[in-house]
Structure formats: C-alpha cells, structure tokens
mmCIF file of C-alpha atoms in Angstrom:
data_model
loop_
_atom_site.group_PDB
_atom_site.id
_atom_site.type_symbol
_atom_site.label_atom_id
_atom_site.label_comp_id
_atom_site.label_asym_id
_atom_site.label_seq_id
_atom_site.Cartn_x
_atom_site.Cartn_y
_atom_site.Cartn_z
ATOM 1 C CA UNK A 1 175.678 130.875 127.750
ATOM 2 C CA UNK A 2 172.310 130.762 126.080
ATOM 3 C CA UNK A 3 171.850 133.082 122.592
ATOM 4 C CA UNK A 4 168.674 133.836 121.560
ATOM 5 C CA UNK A 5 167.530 132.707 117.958
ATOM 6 C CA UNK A 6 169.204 134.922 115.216
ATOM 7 C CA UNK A 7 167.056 134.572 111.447
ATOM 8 C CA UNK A 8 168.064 131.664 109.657
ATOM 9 C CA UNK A 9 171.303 131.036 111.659
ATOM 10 C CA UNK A 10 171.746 127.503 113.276
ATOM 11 C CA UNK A 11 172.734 127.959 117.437
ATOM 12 C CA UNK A 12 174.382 125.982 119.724
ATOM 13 C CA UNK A 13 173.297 126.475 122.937
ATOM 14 C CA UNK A 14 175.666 125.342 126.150
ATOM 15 C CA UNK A 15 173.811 124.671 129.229
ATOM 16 C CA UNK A 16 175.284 125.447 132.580
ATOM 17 C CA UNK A 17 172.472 126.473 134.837
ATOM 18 C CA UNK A 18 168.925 125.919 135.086
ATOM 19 C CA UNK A 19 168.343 127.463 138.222
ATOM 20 C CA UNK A 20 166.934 130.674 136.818
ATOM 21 C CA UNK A 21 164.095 128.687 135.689
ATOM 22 C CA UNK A 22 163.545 126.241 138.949
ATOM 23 C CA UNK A 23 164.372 129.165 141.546
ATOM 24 C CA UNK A 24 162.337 132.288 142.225
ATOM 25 C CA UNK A 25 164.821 133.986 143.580
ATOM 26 C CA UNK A 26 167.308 133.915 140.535
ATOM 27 C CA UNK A 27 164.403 135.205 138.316
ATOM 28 C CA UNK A 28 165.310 138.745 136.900
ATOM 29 C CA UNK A 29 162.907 141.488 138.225
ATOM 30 C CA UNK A 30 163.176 144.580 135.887
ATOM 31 C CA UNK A 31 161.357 144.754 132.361
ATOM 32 C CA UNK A 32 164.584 144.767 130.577
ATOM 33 C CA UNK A 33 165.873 141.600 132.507
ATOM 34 C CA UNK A 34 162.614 139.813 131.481
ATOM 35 C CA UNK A 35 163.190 139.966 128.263
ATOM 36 C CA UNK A 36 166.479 138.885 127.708
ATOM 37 C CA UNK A 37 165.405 135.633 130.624
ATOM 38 C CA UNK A 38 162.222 135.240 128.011
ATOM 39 C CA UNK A 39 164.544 135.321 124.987
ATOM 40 C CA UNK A 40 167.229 133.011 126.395
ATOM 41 C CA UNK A 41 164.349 130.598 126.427
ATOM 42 C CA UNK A 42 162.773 130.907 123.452
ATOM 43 C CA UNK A 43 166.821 130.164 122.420
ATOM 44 C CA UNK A 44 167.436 127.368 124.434
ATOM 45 C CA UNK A 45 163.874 125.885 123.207
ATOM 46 C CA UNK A 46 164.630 126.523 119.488
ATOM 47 C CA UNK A 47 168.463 125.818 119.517
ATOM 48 C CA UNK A 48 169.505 123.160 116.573
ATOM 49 C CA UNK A 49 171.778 121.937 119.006
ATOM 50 C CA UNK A 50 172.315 121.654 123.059
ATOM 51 C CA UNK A 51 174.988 120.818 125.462
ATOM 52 C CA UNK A 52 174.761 120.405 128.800
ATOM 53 C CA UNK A 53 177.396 120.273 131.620
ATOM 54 C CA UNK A 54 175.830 117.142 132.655
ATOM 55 C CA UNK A 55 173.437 114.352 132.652
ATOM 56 C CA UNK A 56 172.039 115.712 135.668
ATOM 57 C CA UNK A 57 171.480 119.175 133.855
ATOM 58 C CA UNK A 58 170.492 117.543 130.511
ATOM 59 C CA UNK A 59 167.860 115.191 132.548
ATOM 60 C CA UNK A 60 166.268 118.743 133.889
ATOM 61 C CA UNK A 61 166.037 120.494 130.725
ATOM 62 C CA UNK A 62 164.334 117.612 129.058
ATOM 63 C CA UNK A 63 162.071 117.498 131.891
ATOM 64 C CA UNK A 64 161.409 121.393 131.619
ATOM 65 C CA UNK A 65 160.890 121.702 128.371
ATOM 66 C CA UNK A 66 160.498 118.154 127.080
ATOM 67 C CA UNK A 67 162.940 118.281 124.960
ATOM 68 C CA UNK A 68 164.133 115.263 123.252
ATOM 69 C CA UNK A 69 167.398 113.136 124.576
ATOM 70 C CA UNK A 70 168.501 113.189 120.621
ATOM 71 C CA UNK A 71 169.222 116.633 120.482
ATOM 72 C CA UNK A 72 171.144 117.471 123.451
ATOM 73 C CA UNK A 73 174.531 116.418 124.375
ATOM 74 C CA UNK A 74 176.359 116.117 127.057
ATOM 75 C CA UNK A 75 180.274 117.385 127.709
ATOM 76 C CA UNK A 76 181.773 117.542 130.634
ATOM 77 C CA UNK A 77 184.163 120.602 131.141
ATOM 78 C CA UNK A 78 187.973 119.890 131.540
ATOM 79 C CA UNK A 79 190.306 121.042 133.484
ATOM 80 C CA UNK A 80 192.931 123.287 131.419
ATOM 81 C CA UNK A 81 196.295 122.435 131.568
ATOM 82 C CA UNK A 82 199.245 124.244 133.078
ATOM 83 C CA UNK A 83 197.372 125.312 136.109
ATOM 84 C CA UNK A 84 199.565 123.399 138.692
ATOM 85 C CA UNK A 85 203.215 124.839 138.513
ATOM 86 C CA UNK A 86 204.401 128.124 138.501
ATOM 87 C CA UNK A 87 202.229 130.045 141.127
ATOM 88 C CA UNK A 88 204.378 130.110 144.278
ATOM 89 C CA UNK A 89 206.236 133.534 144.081
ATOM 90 C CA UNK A 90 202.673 135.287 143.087
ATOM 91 C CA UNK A 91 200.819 133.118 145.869
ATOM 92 C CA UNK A 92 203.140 134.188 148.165
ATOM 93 C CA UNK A 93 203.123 138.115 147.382
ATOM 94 C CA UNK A 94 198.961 137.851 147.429
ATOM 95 C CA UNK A 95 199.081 135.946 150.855
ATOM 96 C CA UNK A 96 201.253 138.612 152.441
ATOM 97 C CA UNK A 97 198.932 141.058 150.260
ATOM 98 C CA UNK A 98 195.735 139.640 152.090
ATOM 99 C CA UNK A 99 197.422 139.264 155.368
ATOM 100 C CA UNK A 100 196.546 135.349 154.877
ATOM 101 C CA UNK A 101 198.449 132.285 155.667
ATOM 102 C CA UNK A 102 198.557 129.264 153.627
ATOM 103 C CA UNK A 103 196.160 126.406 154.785
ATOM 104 C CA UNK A 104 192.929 127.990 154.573
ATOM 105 C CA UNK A 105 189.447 126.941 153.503
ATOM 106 C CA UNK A 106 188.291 128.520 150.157
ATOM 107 C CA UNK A 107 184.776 128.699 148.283
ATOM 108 C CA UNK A 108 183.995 130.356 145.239
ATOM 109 C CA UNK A 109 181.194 131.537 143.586
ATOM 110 C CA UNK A 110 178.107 133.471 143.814
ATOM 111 C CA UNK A 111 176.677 134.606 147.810
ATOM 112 C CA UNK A 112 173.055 134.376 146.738
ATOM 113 C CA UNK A 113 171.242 132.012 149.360
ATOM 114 C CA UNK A 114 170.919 129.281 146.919
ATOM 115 C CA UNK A 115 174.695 128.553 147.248
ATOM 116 C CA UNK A 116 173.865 127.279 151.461
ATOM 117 C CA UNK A 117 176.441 129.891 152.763
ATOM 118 C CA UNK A 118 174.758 130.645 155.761
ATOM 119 C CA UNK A 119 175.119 126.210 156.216
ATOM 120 C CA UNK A 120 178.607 126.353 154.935
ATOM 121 C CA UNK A 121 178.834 129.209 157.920
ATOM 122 C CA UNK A 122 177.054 127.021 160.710
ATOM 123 C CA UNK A 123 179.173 123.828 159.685
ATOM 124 C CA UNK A 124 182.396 126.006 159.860
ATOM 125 C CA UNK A 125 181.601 127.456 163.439
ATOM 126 C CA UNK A 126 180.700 123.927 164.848
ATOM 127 C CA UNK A 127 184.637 122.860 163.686
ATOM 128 C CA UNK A 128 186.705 122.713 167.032
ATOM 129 C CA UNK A 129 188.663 125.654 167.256
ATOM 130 C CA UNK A 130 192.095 123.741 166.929
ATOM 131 C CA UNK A 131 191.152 122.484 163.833
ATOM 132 C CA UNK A 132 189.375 125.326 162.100
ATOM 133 C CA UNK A 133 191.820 127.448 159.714
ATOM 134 C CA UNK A 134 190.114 130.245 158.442
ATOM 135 C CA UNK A 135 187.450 130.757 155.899
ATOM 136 C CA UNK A 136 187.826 132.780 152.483
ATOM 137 C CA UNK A 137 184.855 133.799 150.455
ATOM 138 C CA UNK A 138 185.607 134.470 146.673
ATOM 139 C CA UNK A 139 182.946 136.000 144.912
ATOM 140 C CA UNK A 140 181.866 138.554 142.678
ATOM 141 C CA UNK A 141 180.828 142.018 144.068
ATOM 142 C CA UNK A 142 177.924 142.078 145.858
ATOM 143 C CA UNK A 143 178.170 144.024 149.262
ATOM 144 C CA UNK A 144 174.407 143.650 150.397
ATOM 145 C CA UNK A 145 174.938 139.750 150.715
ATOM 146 C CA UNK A 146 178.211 140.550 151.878
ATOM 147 C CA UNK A 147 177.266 142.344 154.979
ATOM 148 C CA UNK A 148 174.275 139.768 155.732
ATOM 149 C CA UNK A 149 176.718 136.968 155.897
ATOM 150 C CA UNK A 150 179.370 138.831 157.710
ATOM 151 C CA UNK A 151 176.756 139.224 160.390
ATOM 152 C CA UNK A 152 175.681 135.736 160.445
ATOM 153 C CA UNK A 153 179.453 135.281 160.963
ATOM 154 C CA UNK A 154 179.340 138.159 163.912
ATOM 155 C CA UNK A 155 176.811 136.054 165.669
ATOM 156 C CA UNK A 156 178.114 132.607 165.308
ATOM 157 C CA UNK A 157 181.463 134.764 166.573
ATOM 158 C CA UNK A 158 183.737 133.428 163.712
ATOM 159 C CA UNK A 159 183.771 136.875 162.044
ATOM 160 C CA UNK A 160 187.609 137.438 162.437
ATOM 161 C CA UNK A 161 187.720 134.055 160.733
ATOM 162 C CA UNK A 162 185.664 134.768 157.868
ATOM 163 C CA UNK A 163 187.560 136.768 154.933
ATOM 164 C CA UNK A 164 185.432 137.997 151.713
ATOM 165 C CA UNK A 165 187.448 138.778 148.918
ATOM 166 C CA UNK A 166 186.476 140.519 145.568
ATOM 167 C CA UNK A 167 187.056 138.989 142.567
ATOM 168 C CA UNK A 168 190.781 138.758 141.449
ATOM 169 C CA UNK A 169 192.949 138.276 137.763
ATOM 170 C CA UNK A 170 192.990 134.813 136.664
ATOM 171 C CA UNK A 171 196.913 134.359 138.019
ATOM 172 C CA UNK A 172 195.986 135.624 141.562
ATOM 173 C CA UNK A 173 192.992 133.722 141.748
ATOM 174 C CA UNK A 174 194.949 130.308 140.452
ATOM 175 C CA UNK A 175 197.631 131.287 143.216
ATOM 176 C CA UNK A 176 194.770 131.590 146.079
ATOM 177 C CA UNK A 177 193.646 128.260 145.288
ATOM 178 C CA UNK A 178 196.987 126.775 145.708
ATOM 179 C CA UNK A 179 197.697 128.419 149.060
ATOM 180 C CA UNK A 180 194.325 126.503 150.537
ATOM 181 C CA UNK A 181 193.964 123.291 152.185
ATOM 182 C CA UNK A 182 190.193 122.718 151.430
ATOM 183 C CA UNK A 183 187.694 124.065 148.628
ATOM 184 C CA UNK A 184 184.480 124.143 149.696
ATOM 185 C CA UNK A 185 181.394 124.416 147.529
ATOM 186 C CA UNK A 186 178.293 124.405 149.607
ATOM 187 C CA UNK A 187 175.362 124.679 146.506
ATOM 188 C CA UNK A 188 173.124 122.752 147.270
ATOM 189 C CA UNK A 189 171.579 122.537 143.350
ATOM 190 C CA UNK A 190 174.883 122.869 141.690
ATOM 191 C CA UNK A 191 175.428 120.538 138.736
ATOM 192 C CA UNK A 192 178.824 122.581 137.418
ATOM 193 C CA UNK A 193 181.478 124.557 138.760
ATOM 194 C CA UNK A 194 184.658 125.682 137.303
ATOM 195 C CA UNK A 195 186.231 126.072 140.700
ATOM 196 C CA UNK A 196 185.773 122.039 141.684
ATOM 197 C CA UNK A 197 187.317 121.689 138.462
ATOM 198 C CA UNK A 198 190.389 123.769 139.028
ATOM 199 C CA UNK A 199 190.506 122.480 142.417
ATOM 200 C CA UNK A 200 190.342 118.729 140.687
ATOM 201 C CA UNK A 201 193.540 120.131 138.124
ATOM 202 C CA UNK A 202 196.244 121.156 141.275
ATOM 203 C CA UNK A 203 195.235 118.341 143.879
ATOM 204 C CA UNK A 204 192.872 120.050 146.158
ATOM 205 C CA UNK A 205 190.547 118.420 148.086
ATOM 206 C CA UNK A 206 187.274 119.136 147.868
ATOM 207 C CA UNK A 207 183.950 118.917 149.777
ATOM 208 C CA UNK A 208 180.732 119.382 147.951
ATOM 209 C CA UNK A 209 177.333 117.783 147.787
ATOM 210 C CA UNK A 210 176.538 114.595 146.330
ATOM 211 C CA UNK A 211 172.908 114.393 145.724
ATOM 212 C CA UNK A 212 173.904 117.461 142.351
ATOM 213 C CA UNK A 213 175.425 116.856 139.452
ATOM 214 C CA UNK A 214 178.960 117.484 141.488
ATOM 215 C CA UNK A 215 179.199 113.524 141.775
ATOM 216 C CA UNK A 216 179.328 113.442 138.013
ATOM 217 C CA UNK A 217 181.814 116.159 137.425
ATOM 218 C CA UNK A 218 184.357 114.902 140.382
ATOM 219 C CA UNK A 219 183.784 111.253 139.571
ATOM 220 C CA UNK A 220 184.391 109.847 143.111
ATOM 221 C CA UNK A 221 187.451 112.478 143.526
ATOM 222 C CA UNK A 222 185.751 114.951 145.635
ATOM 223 C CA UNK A 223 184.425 114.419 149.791
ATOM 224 C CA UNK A 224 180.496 114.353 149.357
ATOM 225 C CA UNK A 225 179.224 116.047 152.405
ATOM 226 C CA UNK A 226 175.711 117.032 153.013
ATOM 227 C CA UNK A 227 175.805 120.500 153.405
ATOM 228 C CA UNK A 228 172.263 120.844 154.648
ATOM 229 C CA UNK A 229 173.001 119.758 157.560
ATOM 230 C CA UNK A 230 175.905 122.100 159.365
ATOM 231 C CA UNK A 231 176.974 119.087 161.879
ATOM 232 C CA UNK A 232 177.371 116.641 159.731
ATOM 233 C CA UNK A 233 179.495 119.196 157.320
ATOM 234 C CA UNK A 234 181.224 120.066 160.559
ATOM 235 C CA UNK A 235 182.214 116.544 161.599
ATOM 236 C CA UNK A 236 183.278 115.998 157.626
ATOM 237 C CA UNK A 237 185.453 119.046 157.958
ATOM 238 C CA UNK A 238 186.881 118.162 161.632
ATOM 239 C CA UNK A 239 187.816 115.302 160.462
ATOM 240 C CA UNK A 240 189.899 115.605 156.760
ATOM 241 C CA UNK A 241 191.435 118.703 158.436
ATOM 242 C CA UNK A 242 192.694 116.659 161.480
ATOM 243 C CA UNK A 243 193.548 113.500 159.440
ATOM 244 C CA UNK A 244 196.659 113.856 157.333
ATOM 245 C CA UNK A 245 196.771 110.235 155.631
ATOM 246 C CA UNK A 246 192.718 111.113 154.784
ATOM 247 C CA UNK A 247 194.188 114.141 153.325
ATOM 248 C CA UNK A 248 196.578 113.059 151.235
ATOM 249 C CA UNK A 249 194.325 110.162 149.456
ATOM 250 C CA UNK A 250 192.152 112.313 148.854
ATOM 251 C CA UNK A 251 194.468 114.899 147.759
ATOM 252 C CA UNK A 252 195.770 112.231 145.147
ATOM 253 C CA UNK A 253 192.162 110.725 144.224
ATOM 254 C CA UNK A 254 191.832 114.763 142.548
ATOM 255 C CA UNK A 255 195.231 114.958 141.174
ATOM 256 C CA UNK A 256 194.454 111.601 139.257
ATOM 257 C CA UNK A 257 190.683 113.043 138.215
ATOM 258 C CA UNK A 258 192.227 116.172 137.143
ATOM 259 C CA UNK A 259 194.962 114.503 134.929
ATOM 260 C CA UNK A 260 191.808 112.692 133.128
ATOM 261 C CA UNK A 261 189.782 115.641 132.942
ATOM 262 C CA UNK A 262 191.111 117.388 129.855
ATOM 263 C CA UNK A 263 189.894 120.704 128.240
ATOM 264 C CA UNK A 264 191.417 119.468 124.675
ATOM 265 C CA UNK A 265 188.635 116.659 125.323
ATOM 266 C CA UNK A 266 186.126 118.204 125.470
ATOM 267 C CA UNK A 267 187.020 120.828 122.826
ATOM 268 C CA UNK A 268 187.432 117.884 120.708
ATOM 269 C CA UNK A 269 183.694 117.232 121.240
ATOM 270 C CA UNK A 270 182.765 120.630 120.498
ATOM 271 C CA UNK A 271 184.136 120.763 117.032
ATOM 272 C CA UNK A 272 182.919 117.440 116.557
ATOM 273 C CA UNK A 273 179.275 118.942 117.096
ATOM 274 C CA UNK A 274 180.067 122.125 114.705
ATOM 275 C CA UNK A 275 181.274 119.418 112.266
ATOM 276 C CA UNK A 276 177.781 117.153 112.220
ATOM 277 C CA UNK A 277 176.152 120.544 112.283
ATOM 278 C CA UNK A 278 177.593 121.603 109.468
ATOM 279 C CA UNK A 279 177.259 118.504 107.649
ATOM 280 C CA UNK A 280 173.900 118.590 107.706
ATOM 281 C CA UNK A 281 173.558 121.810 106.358
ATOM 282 C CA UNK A 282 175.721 120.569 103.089
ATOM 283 C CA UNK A 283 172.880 117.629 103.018
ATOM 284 C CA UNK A 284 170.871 118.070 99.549
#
C-alpha cells in the first residue's frame, strides 16, 4: 500500500506492485482513479522511507523513478505461523460444499491478462487426461474475465474441469489450499504473492515463473516453469503430478522454506525501520 504525502508527517511506503506503472492495462481510466494513481506517486516519490517486497521490485522502482538504493529497503514477507494444522474438518465440509475432491490444482489471484491465465489454461489442456486433476480459480469478483476464460476453457474442452470460485473467509480459503496437490501461479511479472507464500508455510508445491522476483521469494523451494510457453508448463505439470518421489522433495524443499520464512522476521524489520525513523526525528 502506497499513502500519499500527508503535511509534515514522515511515510513509509511498502512496495508490492509496480505494474500499474509498467502496464497499460492496469492504469486506472476514470478521473477519480487518476488521481488517487497520480497521488500514490507523488507518495511513493516523496516517501522518507521505502520497502519493497524484493530486490527485483526495489531494482524497478529505482529504475522508474531513480530513486536512490539508500533509501529503500528490502523485506521479504513471511509466512505466518499456525497455518498448517487444524484445517481438516473445515476442508472437508468446503470440499463437499464445492462438490470438489482433494488433489486439485489451485491458483490465486487476480484474472486480468497480465496474470497468463489463458497460458496457465493452454498448459493445463495439453496435460494427458490421466494425469490432469482439475483446475480451481480463486479470485476476486470479476465476472467479465470470468466468462472470457470460461470460454477459452469451452474451446480447449476442459470447461467441466475448470472451477472459478469467489473469494472466501480466511479459514476456508487456508482449508482450500490444503485440499490441493499443486498451486499454480502463472504471472508472468509477479515479484510477490501471498499465496506462494502460504503455499511455502503448509508444504505445497508450487509452480511459478523464474525469470520474476518469485525465485527470490521461494528461494529454490518452488518448480520454475516457464509459463509462456503452455507445452513446456504442460510437460512440467505431467510430470510432478505423475511422479510421486518428485512430489514429495519438492513438497519438503517448501515445508523447509516455509519454516525459515517467518512473519515475526520481518515484523522485526519493520519496527526496526519505525525505530531509525524515529531516531532521526529526535536528532538536534
């Protein structure tokens, strides 16, 4: 989250995406959405302090708005603990709930076309039947992209294998992750997302791309695919879903990430910032 400059008050300013600035079509279009884009800038360019996700995302700003390396940091989000245990009564009840079985593949996130859907659809159609469990869609509301994808689905004819699901409370949505066998996350500009990291926290394997900041958040944990290309996404996903000892290592590999990824960490850094922050304003 980005807050615009307020008087005489020092702001932090967090990082997380860019790509409203390096993509068109995440630019806001009404008057009153320009604005707030031009003053999320004008925050982000006069914050006393920055933090980025990561050093792919702090090398971009820099680049964008030449900002200094001194006054931007970087954090890397942790996973929060306690999201492993405790999930199987409600997963099952929201399985039988979503007529679902457990062993699915799962993405979440936004459906705009900068998150490669359409490839994530392609790569998932050219998966041998045999192997191919079926494909849930997690995102927020947003039943124009909806019903364009559901057609690409229609005419790749994996449509009754393709499930979109609205967004869901935090205990459901922890539960839906721990009934799948794969996350997938597509985005092919991603540097951040909170569901590799939850995925990272319970053991799920995940497939993403390498070439974003992804590499940095999963730290070798997570199966870099390249998602531009549906075959070779295909063959990736033919063959971790047809290759249990693959499966497991891998499954391990994000258990062990997610056990060093900790949210006290990088809270810890946080008030750490706040603290030099303040300091300086004590300075005579």
């Amino acid at each position: 989250m980005a807050l615009p400059r307020m008087g005489t008050v020092k702001v932090l300013v967090t990082v997380q995406d860019l790509l409203p600035v390096t993509l068109r079509e995440a630019r806001p279009q009404r008057f009153d959405q320009q604005w707030c884009y031009s003053q999320i800038l004008s925050g982000i360019s006069s914050a006393a302090a920055r933090v980025c996700v990561s050093r792919s995302t702090q090398e971009e700003l820099e680049h964008e708005w030449s900002i200094a390396g001194g006054s931007t940091q970087v954090i890397l989000y942790g996973v929060t603990p306690g999201a492993v245990a405790g999930y199987d009564r409600v997963k099952d009840e929201l399985l039988r709930r979503l007529n679902l079985t457990q062993g699915y593949l799962l993405y979440e996130g936004s459906l705009l076309p900068r998150q490669n859907i359409e490839g994530l659809l392609h790569a998932f159609a050219a998966v041998p039947r045999d192997r191919r469990p079926p494909l849930v869609l997690l995102s927020s509301v947003n039943r124009e992209r909806q019903a364009a994808l559901a057609q690409v689905a229609q005419e790749l004819n994996v449509d009754h294998d393709v499930h979109f699901l609205d967004p869901l409370s935090d205990h459901e949505r922890m539960a839906l992750f721990h009934g799948a066998r794969l996350l997938v996350h597509p985005g092919l500009f991603d540097a951040f997302s909170v569901a590799v990291l939850d995925a990272l926290g319970i053991g799920l394997p995940t497939l993403c791309m390498r070439e974003t900041g992804m590499a940095e958040s999963t730290a070798g944990a997570a199966i870099h695919v390249d998602f531009s290309r549906p075959h070779v996404a295909a063959a990736a996903l033919s063959d971790i879903l047809g290759d249990d000892d693959r499966y497991e290592y891998y499954r391990q590999l994000s258990l062990a990430q997610g056990q060093r990824s900790s949210s006290t960490l990088a809270a810890a850094q946080y008030m750490a910032l706040y603290q030099r922050l303040l300091a300086a304003d004590r300075r005579p």
